Tab-separated table of C-alpha atoms and ligand atoms in Angstrom:
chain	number	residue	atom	x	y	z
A	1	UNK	CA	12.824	-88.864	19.286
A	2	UNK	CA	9.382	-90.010	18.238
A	3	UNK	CA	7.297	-87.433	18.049
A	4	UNK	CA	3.316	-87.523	18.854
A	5	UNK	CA	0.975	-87.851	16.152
A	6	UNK	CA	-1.223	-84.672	15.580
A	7	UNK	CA	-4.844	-85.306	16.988
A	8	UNK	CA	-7.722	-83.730	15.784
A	9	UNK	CA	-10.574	-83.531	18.660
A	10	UNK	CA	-14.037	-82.312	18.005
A	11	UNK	CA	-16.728	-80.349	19.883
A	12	UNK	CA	-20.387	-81.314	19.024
A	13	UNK	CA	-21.599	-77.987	18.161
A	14	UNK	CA	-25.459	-77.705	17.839
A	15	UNK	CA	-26.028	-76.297	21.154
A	16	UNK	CA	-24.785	-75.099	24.114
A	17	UNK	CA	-21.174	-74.120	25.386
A	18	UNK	CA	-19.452	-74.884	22.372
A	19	UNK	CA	-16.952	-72.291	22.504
A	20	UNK	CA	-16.047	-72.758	25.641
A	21	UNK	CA	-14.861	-76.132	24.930
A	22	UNK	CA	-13.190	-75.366	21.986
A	23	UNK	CA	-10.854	-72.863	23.783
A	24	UNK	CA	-9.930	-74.923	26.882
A	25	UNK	CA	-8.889	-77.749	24.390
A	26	UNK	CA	-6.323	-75.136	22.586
A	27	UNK	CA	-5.005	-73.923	25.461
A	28	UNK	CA	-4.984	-77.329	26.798
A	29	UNK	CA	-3.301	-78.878	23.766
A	30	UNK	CA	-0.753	-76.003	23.479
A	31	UNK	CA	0.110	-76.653	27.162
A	32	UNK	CA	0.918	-80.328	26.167
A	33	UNK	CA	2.913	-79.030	23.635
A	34	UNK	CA	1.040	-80.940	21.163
A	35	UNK	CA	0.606	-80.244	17.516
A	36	UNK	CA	-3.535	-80.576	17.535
A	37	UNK	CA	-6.728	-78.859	15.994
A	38	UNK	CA	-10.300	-78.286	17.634
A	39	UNK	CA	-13.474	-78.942	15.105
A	40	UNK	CA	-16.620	-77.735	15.809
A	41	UNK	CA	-18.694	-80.583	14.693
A	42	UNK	CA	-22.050	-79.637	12.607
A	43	UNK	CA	-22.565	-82.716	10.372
A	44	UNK	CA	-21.526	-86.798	10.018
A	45	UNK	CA	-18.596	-85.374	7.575
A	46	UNK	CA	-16.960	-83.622	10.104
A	47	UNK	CA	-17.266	-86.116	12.847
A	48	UNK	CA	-15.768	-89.050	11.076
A	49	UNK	CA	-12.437	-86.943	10.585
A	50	UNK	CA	-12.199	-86.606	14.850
A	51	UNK	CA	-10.830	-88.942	17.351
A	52	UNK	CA	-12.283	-87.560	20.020
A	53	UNK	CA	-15.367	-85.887	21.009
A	54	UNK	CA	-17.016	-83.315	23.540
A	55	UNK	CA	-20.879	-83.309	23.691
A	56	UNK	CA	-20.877	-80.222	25.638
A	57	UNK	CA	-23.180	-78.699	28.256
A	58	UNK	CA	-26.316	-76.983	27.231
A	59	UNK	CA	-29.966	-78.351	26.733
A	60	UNK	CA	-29.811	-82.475	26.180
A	61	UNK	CA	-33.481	-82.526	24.917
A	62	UNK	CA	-32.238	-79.779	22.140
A	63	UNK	CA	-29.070	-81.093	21.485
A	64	UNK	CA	-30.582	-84.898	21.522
A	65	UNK	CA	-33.572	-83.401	18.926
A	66	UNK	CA	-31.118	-81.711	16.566
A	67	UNK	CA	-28.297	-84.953	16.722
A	68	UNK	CA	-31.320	-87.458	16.203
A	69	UNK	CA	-31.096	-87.525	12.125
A	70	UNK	CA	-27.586	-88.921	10.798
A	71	UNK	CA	-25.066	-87.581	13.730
A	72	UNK	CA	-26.550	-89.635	16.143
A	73	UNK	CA	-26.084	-92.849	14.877
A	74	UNK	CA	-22.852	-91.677	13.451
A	75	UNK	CA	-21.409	-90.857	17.002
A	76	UNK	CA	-22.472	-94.306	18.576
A	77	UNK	CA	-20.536	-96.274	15.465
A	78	UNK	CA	-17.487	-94.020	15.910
A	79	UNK	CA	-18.052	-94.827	19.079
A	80	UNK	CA	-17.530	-98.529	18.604
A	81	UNK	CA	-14.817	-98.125	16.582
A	82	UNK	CA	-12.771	-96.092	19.699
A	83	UNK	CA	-13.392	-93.277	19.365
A	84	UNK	CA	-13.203	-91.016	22.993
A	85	UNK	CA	-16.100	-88.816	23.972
A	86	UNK	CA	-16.338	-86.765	26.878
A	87	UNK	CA	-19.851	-85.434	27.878
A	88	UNK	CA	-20.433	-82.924	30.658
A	89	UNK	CA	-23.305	-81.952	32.016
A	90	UNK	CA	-25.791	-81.908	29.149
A	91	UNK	CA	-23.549	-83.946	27.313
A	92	UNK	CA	-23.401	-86.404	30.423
A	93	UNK	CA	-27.001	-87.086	30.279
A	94	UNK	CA	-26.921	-87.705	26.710
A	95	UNK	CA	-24.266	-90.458	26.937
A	96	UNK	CA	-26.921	-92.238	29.544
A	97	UNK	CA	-28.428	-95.385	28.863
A	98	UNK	CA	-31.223	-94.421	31.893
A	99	UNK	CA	-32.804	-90.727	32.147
A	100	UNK	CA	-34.891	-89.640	34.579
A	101	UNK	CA	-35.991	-85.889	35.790
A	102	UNK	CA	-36.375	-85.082	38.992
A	103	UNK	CA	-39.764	-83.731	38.745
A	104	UNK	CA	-41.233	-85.762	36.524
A	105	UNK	CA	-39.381	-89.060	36.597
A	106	UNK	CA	-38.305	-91.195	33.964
A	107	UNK	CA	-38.362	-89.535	31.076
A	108	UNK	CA	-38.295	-91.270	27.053
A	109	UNK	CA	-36.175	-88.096	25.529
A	110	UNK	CA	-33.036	-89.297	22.915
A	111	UNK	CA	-29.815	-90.048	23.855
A	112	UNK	CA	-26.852	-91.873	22.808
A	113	UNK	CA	-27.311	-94.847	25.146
A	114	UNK	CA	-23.814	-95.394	25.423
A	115	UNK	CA	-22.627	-95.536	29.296
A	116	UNK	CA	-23.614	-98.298	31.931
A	117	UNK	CA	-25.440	-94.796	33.817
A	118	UNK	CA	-28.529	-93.775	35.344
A	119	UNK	CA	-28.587	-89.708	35.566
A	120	UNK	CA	-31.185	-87.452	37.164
A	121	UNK	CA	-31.242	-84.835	35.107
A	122	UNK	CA	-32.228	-81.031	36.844
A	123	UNK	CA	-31.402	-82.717	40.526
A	124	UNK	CA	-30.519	-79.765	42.430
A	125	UNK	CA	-33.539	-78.084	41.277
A	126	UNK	CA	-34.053	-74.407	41.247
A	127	UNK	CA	-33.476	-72.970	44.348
A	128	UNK	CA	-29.777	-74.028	43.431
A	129	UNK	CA	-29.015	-73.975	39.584
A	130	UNK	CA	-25.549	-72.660	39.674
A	131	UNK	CA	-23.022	-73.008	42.402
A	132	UNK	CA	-19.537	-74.244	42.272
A	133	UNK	CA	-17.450	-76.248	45.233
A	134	UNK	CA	-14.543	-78.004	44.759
A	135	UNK	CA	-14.216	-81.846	44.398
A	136	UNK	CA	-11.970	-85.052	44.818
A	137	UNK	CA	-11.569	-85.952	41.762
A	138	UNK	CA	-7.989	-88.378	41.934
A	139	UNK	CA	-7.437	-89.116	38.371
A	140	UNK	CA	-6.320	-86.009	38.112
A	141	UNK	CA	-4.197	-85.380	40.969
A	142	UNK	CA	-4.529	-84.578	44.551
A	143	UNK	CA	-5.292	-80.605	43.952
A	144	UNK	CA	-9.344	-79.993	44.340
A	145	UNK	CA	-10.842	-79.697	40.766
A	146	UNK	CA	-13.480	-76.730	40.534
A	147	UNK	CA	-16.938	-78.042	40.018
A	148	UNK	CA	-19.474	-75.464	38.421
A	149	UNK	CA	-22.682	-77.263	38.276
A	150	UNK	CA	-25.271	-75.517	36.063
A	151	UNK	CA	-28.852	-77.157	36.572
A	152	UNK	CA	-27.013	-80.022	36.783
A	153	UNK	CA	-27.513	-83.765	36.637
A	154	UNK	CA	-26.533	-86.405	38.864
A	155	UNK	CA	-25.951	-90.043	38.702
A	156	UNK	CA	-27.987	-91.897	40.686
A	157	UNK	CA	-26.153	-95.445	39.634
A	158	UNK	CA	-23.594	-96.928	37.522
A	159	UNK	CA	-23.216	-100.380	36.683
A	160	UNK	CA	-21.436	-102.898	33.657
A	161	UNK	CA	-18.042	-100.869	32.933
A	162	UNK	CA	-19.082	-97.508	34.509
A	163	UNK	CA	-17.048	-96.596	37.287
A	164	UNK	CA	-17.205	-93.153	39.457
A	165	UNK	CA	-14.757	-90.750	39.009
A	166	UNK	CA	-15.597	-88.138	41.846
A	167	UNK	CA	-19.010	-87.688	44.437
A	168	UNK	CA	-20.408	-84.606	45.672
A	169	UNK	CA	-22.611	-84.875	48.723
A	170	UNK	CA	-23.259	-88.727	48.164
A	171	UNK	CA	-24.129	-88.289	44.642
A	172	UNK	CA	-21.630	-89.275	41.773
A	173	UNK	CA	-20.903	-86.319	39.411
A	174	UNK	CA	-18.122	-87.773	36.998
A	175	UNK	CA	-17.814	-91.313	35.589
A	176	UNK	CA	-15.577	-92.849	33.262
A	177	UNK	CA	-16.576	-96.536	30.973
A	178	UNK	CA	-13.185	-96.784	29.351
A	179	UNK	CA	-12.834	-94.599	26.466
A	180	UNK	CA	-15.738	-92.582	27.878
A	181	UNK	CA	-16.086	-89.865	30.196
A	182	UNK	CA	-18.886	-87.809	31.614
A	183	UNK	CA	-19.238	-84.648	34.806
A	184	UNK	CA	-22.272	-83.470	35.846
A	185	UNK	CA	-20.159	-80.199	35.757
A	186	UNK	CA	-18.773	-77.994	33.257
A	187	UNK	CA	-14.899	-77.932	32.919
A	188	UNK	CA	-14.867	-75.522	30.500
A	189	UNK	CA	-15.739	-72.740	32.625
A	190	UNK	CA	-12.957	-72.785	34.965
A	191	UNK	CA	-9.590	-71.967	34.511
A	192	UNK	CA	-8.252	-75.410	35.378
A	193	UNK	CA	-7.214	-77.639	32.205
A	194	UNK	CA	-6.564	-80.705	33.438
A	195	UNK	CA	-10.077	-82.863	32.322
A	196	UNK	CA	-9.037	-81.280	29.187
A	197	UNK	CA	-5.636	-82.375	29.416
A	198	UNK	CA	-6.848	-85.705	30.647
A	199	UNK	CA	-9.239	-86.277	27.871
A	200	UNK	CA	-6.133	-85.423	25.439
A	201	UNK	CA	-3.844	-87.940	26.781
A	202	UNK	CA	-7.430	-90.648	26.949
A	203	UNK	CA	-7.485	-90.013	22.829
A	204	UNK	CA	-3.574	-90.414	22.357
A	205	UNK	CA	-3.676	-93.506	25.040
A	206	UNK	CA	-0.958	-91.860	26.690
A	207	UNK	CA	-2.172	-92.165	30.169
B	1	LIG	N1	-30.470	-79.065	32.712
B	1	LIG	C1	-29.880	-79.263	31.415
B	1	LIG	C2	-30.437	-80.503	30.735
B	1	LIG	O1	-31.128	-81.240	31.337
B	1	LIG	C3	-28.387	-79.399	31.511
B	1	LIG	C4	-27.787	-78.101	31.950
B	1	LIG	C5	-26.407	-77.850	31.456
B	1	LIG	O2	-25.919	-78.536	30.548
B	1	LIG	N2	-25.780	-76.828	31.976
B	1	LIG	O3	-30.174	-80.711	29.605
């Protein structure tokens, strides 16, 4: 029997919930029965040894200010070259090509520029920064997924390659362009594996 080739997926890890991330992958990857490793990703060395990459949830301004020298650049020509990224909630504003606040408005901070997306970043504002409710999210099934939304972002549009994977209230909240994937909500934080899982199966094409 051929067996799967071991994958080595990275977490970006300037800022934010790194650890999270890095624990729901091993238990995710152990409940694939894969052979696998998790990187916490500091530095352009480590990155080009990953297939697959989670810009996790924290502060996109700080993570955007501390990727702009070297990893930056490095991330959008792995990238190119296939590698799979998954960005949620911070992380999904910094795979945007449009940013806007929803105080402010547009707004010029750094990002990767790499999904067909417009996100509004802080859209539920404060009287609601955390909450979670369960969404319809059908790549993965017909169980409800648990969305924890942290001051999160929305999208207000996709367009190109960008499609929607799941809506809350009107508003799209996950969105997939190919070998990309982004949630306005945080994954890690629930008990549920299966975006992991999904994004596991997205970097060994075995969907
Ligand atoms: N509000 C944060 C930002 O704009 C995102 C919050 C989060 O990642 N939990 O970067």
């Amino acid at each position: 029997m051929k067996s799967l080739p071991e994958v080595l997926v990275g977490v970006l890890g300037l800022q934010g919930a790194v650890s999270e991330h890095v624990d729901a992958l091993n238990r995710a990857l152990s409940e694939l029965g894969l052979k696998g490793r998790v990187l916490t990703v500091k530095n352009p060395e480590q990155l080009e040894r990953v297939r697959g990459l989670i810009i996790p949830g924290g502060e996109s301004t700080t993570i955007g200010r501390l990727s702009a020298r070297g990893l930056a650049s490095k991330i959008r020509e792995k990238a190119s070259q296939g590698m799979r990224i998954l960005g949620t909630c911070a992380g999904m504003i910094l795979l945007a090509k449009e940013v806007y606040d929803a105080r402010i408005g547009r707004v010029n901070q750094p990002t990767l520029s790499l999904m067909d997306m417009e996100v509004v970043r802080n859209f539920f504002g404060r009287q609601r920064e955390s909450f979670e409710v369960p969404l319809t999210l059908p790549i993965l099934g017909r169980e409800l997924f648990p969305g924890v939304f942290i001051r999160a972002p929305i999208v207000e549009k996709v367009w190109g390659e960008a499609e929607p994977l799941a809506t809350y209230n009107g508003k799209i909240v996950a969105v997939q362009q190919g070998r990309l994937l982004a949630t306005s909500f945080h994954p890690e934080l629930t008990e549920d594996l299966r975006l992991h899982k999904y994004f596991i199966k997205l970097i060994l094409d075995t969907l």
